[in-house]
Amino acid sequence: MVSDIYRVACAAGFSGDRLGVAKPLVNALIKHGEPACLIFESLAERTLALAQLERRQNDQLGYEPLLEEMLEPILSDCVQAGIPIVGNFGAANPFAAAAVIARLAKEKNLPELKIAVVVGDDISESSYRKMIEAHLAKSDQELLGHSQLVSANVYLGAKEISDALTAGAQVVVTGRVADPALTVGPLMAHFKKSWEDWDFLASATMAGHLLECGAQVTGGYFADPGYKDVPNLSNVGFPIVEFDAQGNICVTKPEGTGGVVNRLTVTEQLLYELHDPASYLTPDVVADITQAAICDLGNNRVELKGVIGHPKPDSLKANICIDGGWLAEAEISYAGHHALERAKLAAQIIRDRIGKDLMLRIDFIGSSSVFMGDSGEGPAMNPSKSFEDIRLRVAAAHQDRQLAMRVCREVTALYTCGPAGGGGVRTSLKPRLNTLVALIPRAEIKSSYVFYKEECSK
């Protein structure tokens, strides 16, 4: 018999999210005693591209770097309670992530853990290049033709996750899937609905959308003192969605945690990154929330009903990351009398030295940095205001690594070749990535799942 309520809890909203939040979620799921799933959403677009770069340097890396720390506190509890774990923490190397989880399971005397890996999102290999080019805008085709391809990944849907869970997977590792798919997959596996039940799929998708950013729906990225107050934000609880067979959604959080779930937090997250509320495109369904109703039930419980679904798109979105050259940044501080004047002199020295070769971004942090343009000139200064601590920041991007490096070298040289009293120089030179988008006919993408076996990963 299928339970009327299925709970999905989200323990991460991005790579690097707060550790330790999964334990209260798992405890809450166990306390309720009904079917449930724990998800981790840790894969932004740039995160995946950086993971691809990492994998190129070491074929054993390229997955979520905090994976072991995320799972170690709760893996045994989840297995014993029958709570599957689903996460896109596989990033650019899902099989390496599965190997880490398998090793952790052995250390915890869980050697028979069934780990499924979703495959098919990565189209970075050279054999896919012509297909990618055929579905890019003409200007992007030219850009790709002159650049090194770093990564290309298609947003997969929830079908493979659902199938893996139905086949008995206790942990499902994915690379690039649509964020809501992490929730849609478990819900479809539990309720066994048709993949053409568009209203149900749309409701499941919006449940996933509410969960996908973690604490954003429970008061994080929301608080504004005196206007939108959030209690005990330092101990913010992460979200749980309760979902029924009719597609009704209730958002809540574990008892005893900080934060708040109310009409405002749910409304803000519902509209987050939603360009068209009548047509939210995902691999599984097109969701329409224009007729949806939000009801605050009190006690950190908010209900969402009335989401409408339409047939899924014929194409899948692909993110293509290409080499964008180098980004150089350098900073130096000036303090005390005439700090701003000395910082402005230092900036002029930098312009004189390398301004003809590089487009410079110059900020005077502590004076003007947020509300100025890229010219580095800054707004008109109030002459009566005294600036006693200024941080000069210089940045530039260029395809030529050595030319970009000049920013770091010239700012460092200000120690003894610039105005009096400069100190605290910090420099950074990092590879830069540019992103292109293509719509790939879904018929051209072959996705599936496999169960991880240690001998197959070697």
XYZ file of N, CA and C in Angstrom, residues 19 34 45 64 79-80 84 90 116-117 125 243 262 291-292 309 331 336 383 415 438:
63
model
N 27.671 22.523 6.719
C 27.709 21.126 7.124
C 26.942 20.943 8.436
N 7.214 7.888 8.279
C 6.608 7.605 6.977
C 7.682 7.647 5.891
N 26.038 25.977 -12.120
C 26.637 25.880 -13.453
C 28.155 26.044 -13.394
N 31.802 16.603 -5.691
C 31.645 17.531 -4.572
C 32.752 17.313 -3.532
N 20.333 4.503 6.050
C 20.233 3.111 5.612
C 19.339 2.321 6.559
N 19.554 2.488 7.853
C 18.768 1.741 8.839
C 17.294 2.122 8.813
N 16.297 6.766 1.361
C 17.288 6.889 0.289
C 17.874 8.295 0.229
N 27.748 14.186 -7.618
C 28.678 13.540 -8.543
C 29.376 14.531 -9.444
N 23.476 3.805 -7.045
C 23.199 3.962 -8.473
C 23.829 5.250 -8.979
N 24.317 5.213 -10.205
C 24.934 6.377 -10.840
C 24.152 6.704 -12.112
N 32.885 15.142 -24.571
C 33.825 14.463 -25.460
C 33.766 15.050 -26.872
N 4.390 15.808 0.726
C 3.732 15.744 -0.586
C 2.724 14.609 -0.573
N 7.138 30.820 6.217
C 5.868 31.539 6.173
C 5.514 31.866 4.723
N -2.068 29.969 -11.264
C -3.311 29.691 -10.542
C -3.048 29.065 -9.175
N -1.798 29.000 -8.772
C -1.457 28.344 -7.510
C -1.870 29.196 -6.316
N 0.270 21.622 -14.958
C 1.352 21.110 -15.793
C 0.980 20.995 -17.252
N 45.154 43.584 -4.645
C 44.714 44.604 -3.699
C 45.889 45.085 -2.858
N 45.420 55.869 7.317
C 45.889 57.100 7.947
C 45.624 58.338 7.106
N 34.418 66.267 -0.322
C 35.729 66.676 0.193
C 35.775 66.802 1.707
N 54.566 48.289 -3.330
C 55.178 48.279 -1.997
C 56.267 49.349 -1.896
N 22.860 25.828 -25.287
C 22.283 25.208 -26.482
C 21.049 24.417 -26.084
